[in-house]
XYZ file of N, CA and C in Angstrom:
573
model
N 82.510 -5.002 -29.324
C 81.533 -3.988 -29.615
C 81.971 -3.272 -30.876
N 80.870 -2.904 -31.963
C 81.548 -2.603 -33.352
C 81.349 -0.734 -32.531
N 82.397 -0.502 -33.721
C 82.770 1.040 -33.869
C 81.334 1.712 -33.972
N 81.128 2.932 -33.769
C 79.887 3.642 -34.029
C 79.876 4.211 -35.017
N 78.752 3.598 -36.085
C 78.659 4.700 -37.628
C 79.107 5.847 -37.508
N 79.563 6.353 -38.384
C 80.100 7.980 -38.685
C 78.816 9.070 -38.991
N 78.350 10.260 -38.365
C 77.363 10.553 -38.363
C 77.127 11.339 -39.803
N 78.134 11.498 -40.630
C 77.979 11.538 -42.053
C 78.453 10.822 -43.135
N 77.648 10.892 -44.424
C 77.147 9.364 -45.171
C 78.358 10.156 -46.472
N 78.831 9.391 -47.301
C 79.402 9.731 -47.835
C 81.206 9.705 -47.859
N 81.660 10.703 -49.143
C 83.265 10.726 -48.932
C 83.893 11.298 -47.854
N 83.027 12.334 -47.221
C 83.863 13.301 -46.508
C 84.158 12.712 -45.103
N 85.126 11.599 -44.866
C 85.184 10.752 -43.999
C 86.373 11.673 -43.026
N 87.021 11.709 -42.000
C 87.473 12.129 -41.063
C 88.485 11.019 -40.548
N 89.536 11.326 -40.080
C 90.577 10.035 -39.703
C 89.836 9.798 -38.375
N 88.973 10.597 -37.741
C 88.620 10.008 -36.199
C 87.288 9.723 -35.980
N 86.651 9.605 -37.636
C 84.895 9.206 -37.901
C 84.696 8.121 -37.189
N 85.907 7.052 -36.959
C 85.949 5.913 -36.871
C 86.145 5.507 -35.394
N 86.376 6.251 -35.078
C 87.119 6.264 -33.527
C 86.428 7.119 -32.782
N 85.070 7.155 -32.184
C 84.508 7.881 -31.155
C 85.189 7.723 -29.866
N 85.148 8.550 -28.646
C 85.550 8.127 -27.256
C 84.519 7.440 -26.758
N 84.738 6.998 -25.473
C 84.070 6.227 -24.724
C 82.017 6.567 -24.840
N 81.709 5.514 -24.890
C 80.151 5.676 -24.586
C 79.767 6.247 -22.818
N 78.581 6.427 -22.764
C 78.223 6.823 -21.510
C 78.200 5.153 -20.914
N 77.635 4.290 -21.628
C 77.391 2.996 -21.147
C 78.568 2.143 -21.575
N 79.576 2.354 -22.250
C 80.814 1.528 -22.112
C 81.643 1.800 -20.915
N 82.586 0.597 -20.161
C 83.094 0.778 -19.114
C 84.448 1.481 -18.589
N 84.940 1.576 -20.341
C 86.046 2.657 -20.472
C 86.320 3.384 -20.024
N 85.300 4.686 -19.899
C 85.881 5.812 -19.586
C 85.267 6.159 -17.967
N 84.062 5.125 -17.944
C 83.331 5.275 -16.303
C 84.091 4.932 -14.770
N 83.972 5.662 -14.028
C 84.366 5.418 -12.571
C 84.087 4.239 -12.215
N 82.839 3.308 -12.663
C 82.882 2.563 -12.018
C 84.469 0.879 -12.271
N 84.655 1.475 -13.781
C 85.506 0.266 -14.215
C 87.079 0.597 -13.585
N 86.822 1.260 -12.669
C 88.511 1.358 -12.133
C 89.214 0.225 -11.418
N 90.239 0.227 -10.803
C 91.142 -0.852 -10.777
C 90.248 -1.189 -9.257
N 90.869 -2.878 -8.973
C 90.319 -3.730 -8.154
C 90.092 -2.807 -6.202
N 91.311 -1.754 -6.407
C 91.080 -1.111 -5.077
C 89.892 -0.412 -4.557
N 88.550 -0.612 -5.570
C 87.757 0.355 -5.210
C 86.785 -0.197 -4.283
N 86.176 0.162 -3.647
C 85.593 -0.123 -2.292
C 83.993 -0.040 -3.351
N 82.995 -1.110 -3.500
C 81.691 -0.870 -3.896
C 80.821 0.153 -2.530
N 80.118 0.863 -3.324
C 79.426 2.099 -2.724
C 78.400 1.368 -1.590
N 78.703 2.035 -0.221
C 77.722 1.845 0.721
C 76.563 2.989 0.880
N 75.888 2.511 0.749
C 74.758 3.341 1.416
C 73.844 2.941 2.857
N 74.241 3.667 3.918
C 73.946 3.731 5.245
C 72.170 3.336 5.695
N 71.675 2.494 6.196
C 70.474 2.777 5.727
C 69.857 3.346 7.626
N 70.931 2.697 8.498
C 70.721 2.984 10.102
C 71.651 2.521 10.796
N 72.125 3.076 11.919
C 73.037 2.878 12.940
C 72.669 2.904 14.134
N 73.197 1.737 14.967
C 72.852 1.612 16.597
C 74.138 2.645 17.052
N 73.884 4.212 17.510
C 74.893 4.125 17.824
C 74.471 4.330 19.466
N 73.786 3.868 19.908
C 73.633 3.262 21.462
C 74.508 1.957 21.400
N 74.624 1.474 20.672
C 75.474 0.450 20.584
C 76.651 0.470 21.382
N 77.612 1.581 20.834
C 79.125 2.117 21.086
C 79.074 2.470 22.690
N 77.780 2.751 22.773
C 77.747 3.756 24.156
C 77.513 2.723 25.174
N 76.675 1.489 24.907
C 76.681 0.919 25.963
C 77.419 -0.552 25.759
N 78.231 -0.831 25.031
C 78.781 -1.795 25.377
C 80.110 -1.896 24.750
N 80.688 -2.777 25.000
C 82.723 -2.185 24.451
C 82.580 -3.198 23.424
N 82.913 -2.793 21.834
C 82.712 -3.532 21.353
C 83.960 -4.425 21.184
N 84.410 -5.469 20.907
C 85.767 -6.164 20.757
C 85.901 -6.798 19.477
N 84.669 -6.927 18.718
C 85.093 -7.706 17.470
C 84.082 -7.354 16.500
N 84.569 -7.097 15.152
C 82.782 -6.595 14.397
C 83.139 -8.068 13.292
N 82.080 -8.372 12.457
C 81.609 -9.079 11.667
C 80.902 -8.718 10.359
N 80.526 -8.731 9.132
C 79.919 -8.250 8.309
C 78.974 -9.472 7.896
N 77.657 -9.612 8.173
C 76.938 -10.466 7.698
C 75.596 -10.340 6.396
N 75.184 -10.975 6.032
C 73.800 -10.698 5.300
C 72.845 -11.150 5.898
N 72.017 -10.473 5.447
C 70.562 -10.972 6.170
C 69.333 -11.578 5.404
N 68.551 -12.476 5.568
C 67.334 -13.077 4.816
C 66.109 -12.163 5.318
N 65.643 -10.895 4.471
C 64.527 -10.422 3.663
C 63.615 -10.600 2.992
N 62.784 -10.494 3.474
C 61.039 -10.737 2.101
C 61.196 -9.157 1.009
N 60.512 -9.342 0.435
C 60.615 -7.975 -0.225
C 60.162 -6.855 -0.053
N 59.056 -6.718 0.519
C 58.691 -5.777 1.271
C 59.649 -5.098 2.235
N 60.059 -6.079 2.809
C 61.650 -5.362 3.712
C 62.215 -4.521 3.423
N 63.067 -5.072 2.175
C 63.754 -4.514 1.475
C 63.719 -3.453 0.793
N 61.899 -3.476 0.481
C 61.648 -2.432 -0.398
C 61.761 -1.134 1.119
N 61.283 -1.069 1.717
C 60.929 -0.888 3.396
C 62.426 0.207 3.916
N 63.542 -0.504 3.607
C 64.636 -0.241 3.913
C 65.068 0.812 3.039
N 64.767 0.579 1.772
C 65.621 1.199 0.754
C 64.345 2.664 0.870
N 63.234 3.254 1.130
C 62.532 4.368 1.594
C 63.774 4.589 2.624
N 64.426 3.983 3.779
C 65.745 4.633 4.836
C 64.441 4.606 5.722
N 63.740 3.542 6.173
C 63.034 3.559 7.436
C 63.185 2.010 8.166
N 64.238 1.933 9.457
C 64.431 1.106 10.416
C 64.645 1.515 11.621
N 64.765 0.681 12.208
C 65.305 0.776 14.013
C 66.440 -0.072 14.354
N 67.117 0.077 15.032
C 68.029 -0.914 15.920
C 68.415 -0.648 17.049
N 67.712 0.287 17.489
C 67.554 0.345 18.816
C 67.894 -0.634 19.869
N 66.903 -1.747 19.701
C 66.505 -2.387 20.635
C 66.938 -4.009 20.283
N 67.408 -4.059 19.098
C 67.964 -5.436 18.228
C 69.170 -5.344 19.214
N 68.838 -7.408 18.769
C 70.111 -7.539 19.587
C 70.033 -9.061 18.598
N 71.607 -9.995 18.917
C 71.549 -11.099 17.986
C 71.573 -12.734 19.076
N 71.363 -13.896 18.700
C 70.884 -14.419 18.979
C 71.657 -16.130 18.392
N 72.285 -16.906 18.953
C 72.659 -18.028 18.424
C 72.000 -19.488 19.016
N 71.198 -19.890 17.773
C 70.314 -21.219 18.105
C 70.615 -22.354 17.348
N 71.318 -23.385 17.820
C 71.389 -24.489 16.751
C 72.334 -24.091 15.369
N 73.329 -23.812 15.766
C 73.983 -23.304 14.662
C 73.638 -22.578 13.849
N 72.620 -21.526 14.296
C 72.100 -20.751 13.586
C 72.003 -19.030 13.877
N 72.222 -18.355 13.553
C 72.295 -16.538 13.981
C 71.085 -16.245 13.358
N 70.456 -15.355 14.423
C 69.341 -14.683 14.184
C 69.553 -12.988 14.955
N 68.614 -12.392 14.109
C 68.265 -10.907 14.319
C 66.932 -10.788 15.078
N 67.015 -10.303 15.940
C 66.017 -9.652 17.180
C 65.960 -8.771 17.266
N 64.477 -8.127 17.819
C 64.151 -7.105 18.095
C 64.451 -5.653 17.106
N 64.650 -5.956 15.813
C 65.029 -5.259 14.487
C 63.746 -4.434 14.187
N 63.248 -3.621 14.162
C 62.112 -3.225 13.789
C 62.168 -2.207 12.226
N 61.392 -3.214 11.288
C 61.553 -2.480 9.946
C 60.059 -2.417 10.030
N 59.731 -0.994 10.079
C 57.936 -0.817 9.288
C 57.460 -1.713 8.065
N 56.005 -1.782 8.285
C 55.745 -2.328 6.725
C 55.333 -1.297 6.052
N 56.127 -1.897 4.850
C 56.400 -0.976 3.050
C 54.311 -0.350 2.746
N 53.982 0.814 2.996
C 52.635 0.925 2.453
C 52.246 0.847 1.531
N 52.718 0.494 0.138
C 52.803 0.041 -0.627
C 52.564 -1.583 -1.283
N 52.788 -2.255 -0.143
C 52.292 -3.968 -0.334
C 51.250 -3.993 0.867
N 50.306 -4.011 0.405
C 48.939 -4.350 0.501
C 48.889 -5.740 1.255
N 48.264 -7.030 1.182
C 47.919 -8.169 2.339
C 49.487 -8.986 2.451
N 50.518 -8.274 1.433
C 51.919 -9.311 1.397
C 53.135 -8.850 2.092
N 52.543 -7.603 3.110
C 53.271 -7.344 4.106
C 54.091 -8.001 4.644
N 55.300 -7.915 5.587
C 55.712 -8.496 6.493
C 55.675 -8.063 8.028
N 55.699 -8.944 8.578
C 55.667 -8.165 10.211
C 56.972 -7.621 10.707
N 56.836 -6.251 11.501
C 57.478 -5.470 11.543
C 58.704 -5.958 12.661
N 58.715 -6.679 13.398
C 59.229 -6.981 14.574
C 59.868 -8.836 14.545
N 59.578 -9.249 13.376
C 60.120 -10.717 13.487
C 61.511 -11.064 13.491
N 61.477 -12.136 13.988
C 63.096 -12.870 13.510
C 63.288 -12.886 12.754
N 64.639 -12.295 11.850
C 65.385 -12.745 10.725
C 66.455 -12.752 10.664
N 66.601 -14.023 9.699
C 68.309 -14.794 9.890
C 69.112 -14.009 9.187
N 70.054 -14.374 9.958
C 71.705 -13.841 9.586
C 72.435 -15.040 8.935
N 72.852 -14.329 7.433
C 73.464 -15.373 6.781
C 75.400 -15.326 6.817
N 75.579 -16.490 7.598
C 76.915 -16.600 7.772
C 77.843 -17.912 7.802
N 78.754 -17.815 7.736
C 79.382 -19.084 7.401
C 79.290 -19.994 8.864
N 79.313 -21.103 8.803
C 79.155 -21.987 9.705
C 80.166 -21.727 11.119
N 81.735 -21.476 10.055
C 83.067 -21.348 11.380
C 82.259 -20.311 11.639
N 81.968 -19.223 11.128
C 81.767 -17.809 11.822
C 80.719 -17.465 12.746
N 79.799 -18.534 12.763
C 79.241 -18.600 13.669
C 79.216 -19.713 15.130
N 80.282 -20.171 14.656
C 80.645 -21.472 16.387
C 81.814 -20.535 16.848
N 82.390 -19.455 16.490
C 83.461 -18.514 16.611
C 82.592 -17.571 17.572
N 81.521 -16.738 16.751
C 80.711 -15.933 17.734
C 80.203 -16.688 18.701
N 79.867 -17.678 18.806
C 79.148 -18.324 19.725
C 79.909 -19.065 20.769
N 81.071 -19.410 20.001
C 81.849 -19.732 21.307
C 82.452 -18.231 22.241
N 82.875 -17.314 22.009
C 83.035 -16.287 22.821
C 81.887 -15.635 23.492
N 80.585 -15.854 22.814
C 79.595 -15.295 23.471
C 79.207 -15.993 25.142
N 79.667 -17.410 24.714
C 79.135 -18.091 25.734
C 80.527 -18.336 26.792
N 81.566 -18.248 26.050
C 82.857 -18.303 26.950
C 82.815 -17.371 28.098
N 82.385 -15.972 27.470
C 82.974 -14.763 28.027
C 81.820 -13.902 28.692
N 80.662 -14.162 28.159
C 79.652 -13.620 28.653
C 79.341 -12.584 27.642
N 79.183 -12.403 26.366
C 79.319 -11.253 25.379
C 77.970 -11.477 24.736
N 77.971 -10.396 24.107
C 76.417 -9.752 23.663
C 76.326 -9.660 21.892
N 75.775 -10.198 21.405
C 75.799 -9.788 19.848
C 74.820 -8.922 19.534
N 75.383 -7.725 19.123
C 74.676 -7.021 18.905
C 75.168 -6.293 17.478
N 73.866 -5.776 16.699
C 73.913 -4.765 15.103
C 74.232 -3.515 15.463
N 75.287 -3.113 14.865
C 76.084 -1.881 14.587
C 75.126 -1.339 13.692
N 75.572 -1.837 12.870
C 74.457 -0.777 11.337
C 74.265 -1.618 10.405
N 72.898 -1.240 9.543
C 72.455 -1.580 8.411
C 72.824 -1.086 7.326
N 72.997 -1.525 5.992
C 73.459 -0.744 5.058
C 73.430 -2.378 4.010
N 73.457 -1.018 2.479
C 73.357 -1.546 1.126
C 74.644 -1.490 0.518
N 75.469 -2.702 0.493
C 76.194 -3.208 -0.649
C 76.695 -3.687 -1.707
N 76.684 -3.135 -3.123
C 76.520 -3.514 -4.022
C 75.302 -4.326 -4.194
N 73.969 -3.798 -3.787
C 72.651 -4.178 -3.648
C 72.327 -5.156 -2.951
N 72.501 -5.049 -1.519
C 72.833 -6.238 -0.974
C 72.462 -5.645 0.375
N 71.468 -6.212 1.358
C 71.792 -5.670 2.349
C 72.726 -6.478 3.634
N 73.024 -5.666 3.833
C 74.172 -6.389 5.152
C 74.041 -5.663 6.222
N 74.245 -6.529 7.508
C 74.746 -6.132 8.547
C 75.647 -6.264 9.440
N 76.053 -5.031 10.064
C 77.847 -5.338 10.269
C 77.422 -5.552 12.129
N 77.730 -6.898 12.407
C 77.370 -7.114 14.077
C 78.396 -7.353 14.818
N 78.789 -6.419 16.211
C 79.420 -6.928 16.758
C 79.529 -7.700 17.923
N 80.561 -8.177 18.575
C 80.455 -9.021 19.672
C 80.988 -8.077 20.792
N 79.987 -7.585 22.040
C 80.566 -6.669 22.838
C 80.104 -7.193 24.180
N 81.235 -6.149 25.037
C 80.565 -6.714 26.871
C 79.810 -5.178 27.030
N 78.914 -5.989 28.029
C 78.590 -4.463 28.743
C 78.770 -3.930 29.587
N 78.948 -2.288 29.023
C 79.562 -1.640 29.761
C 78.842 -1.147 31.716
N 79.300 -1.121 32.392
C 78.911 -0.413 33.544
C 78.261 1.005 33.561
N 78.241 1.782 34.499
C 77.698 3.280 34.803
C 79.023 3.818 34.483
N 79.736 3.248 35.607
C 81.136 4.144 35.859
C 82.024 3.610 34.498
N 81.983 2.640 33.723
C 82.602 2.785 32.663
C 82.283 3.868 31.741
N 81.122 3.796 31.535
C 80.450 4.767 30.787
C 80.526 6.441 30.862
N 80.737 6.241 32.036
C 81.430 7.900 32.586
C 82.498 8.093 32.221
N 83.565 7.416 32.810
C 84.897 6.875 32.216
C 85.100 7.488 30.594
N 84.156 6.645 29.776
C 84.576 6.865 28.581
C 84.176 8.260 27.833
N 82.916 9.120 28.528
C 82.636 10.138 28.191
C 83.638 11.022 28.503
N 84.474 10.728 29.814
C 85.359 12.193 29.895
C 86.615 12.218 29.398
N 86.599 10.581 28.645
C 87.898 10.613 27.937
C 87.795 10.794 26.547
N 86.443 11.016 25.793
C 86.282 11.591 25.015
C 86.236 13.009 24.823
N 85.486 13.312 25.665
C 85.566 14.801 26.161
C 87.220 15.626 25.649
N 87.800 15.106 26.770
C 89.197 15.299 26.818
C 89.856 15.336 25.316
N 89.469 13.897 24.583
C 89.903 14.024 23.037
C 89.630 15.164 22.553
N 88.254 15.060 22.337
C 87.772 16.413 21.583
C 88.673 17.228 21.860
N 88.559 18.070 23.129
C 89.305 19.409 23.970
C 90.734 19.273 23.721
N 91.455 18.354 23.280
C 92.588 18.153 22.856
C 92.894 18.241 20.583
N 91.859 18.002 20.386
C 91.686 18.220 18.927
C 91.678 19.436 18.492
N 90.476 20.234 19.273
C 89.766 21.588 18.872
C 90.821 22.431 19.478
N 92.098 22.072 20.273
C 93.299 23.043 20.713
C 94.233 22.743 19.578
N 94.485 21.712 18.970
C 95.579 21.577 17.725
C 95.267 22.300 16.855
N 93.709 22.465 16.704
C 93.213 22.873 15.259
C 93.158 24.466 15.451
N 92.931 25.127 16.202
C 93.277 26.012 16.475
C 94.604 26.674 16.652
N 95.391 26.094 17.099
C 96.975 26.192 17.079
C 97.302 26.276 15.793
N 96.935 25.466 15.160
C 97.628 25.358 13.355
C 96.717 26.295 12.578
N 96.026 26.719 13.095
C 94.952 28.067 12.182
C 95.455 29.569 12.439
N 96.276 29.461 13.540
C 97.151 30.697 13.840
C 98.117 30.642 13.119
């Protein structure tokens, strides 16, 4: 990239005419050109967190998913469900159920339907892996959360059992307990 003209014409040159700092659009001086440790920016777009509550999760996964554009466009407004999604292995293949993304009001007859199957893009082992524990063990694939990665949407699914009543009790009063054990430290150290 050449140097940036000197913004005056003539003798009266400057030893640092020549030498501007970083541009707004060079990668020099920007956050984004920092060293390899940086984590690309997520943006959250929805979370099952009925998820956590009703089933133990044991293993998560990060997958992508196949989108029309409308979807996508759909998603990026921050309007989904996962409520009621759950995942699905056919023929060596992972699919998304019961996902409910509205259609984008904005696309007119090239809509998509709000409630269809769509595939989960994953590597072949990674899916005879989920699928063999699903079917070994009796386990549930289910979507944690949706979200945008480096423009990308992904979803992070895990493989969980489900939980009981009395587990579920179980785990509320041992959260409980956490908390009530946190909010006494933090208080202790504020004195």
């Amino acid at each position: 990239m050449p140097a940036p003209k000197p913004t005056q014409s003539g003798a009266g040159k400057s030893k640092s005419a020549g030498k501007a700092g970083p541009s707004k659009g060079s990668a020099k001086g920007s956050a984004k050109a920092g060293g390899k440790d940086e984590k690309p920016a997520e943006r959250v777009v929805a979370e099952n967190r009925k998820a956590r509550h009703e089933y133990e999760i044991i293993d998560t996964l990060e997958c992508g998913i196949a989108l029309v554009g409308s979807e996508v466009k759909s998603l990026r407004v921050g309007r989904m469900s996962l409520d009621e999604a759950y995942g699905r292995i056919e023929r060596d293949e992972a699919w998304l159920l019961g996902c409910d993304i509205p259609e984008y009001e904005k696309a007119n007859q090239l809509n998509h339907k709000p409630k269809r199957q769509r595939k989960l893009l994953l590597h072949r082992r990674e899916i005879r892996k989920f699928a063999g524990q699903a079917f070994e063990k009796g386990l549930t694939l289910v979507p944690l959360k949706m979200y945008f990665k480096s423009g990308r949407v992904k979803v992070l699914m895990g493989i969980g059992r489900g939980r009981k009543l009395h587990d579920k009790r179980q785990k509320m009063k041992s959260d409980s307990a956490r908390r009530d054990i946190e909010q006494g430290l933090k208080a202790r150290r504020g004195d």
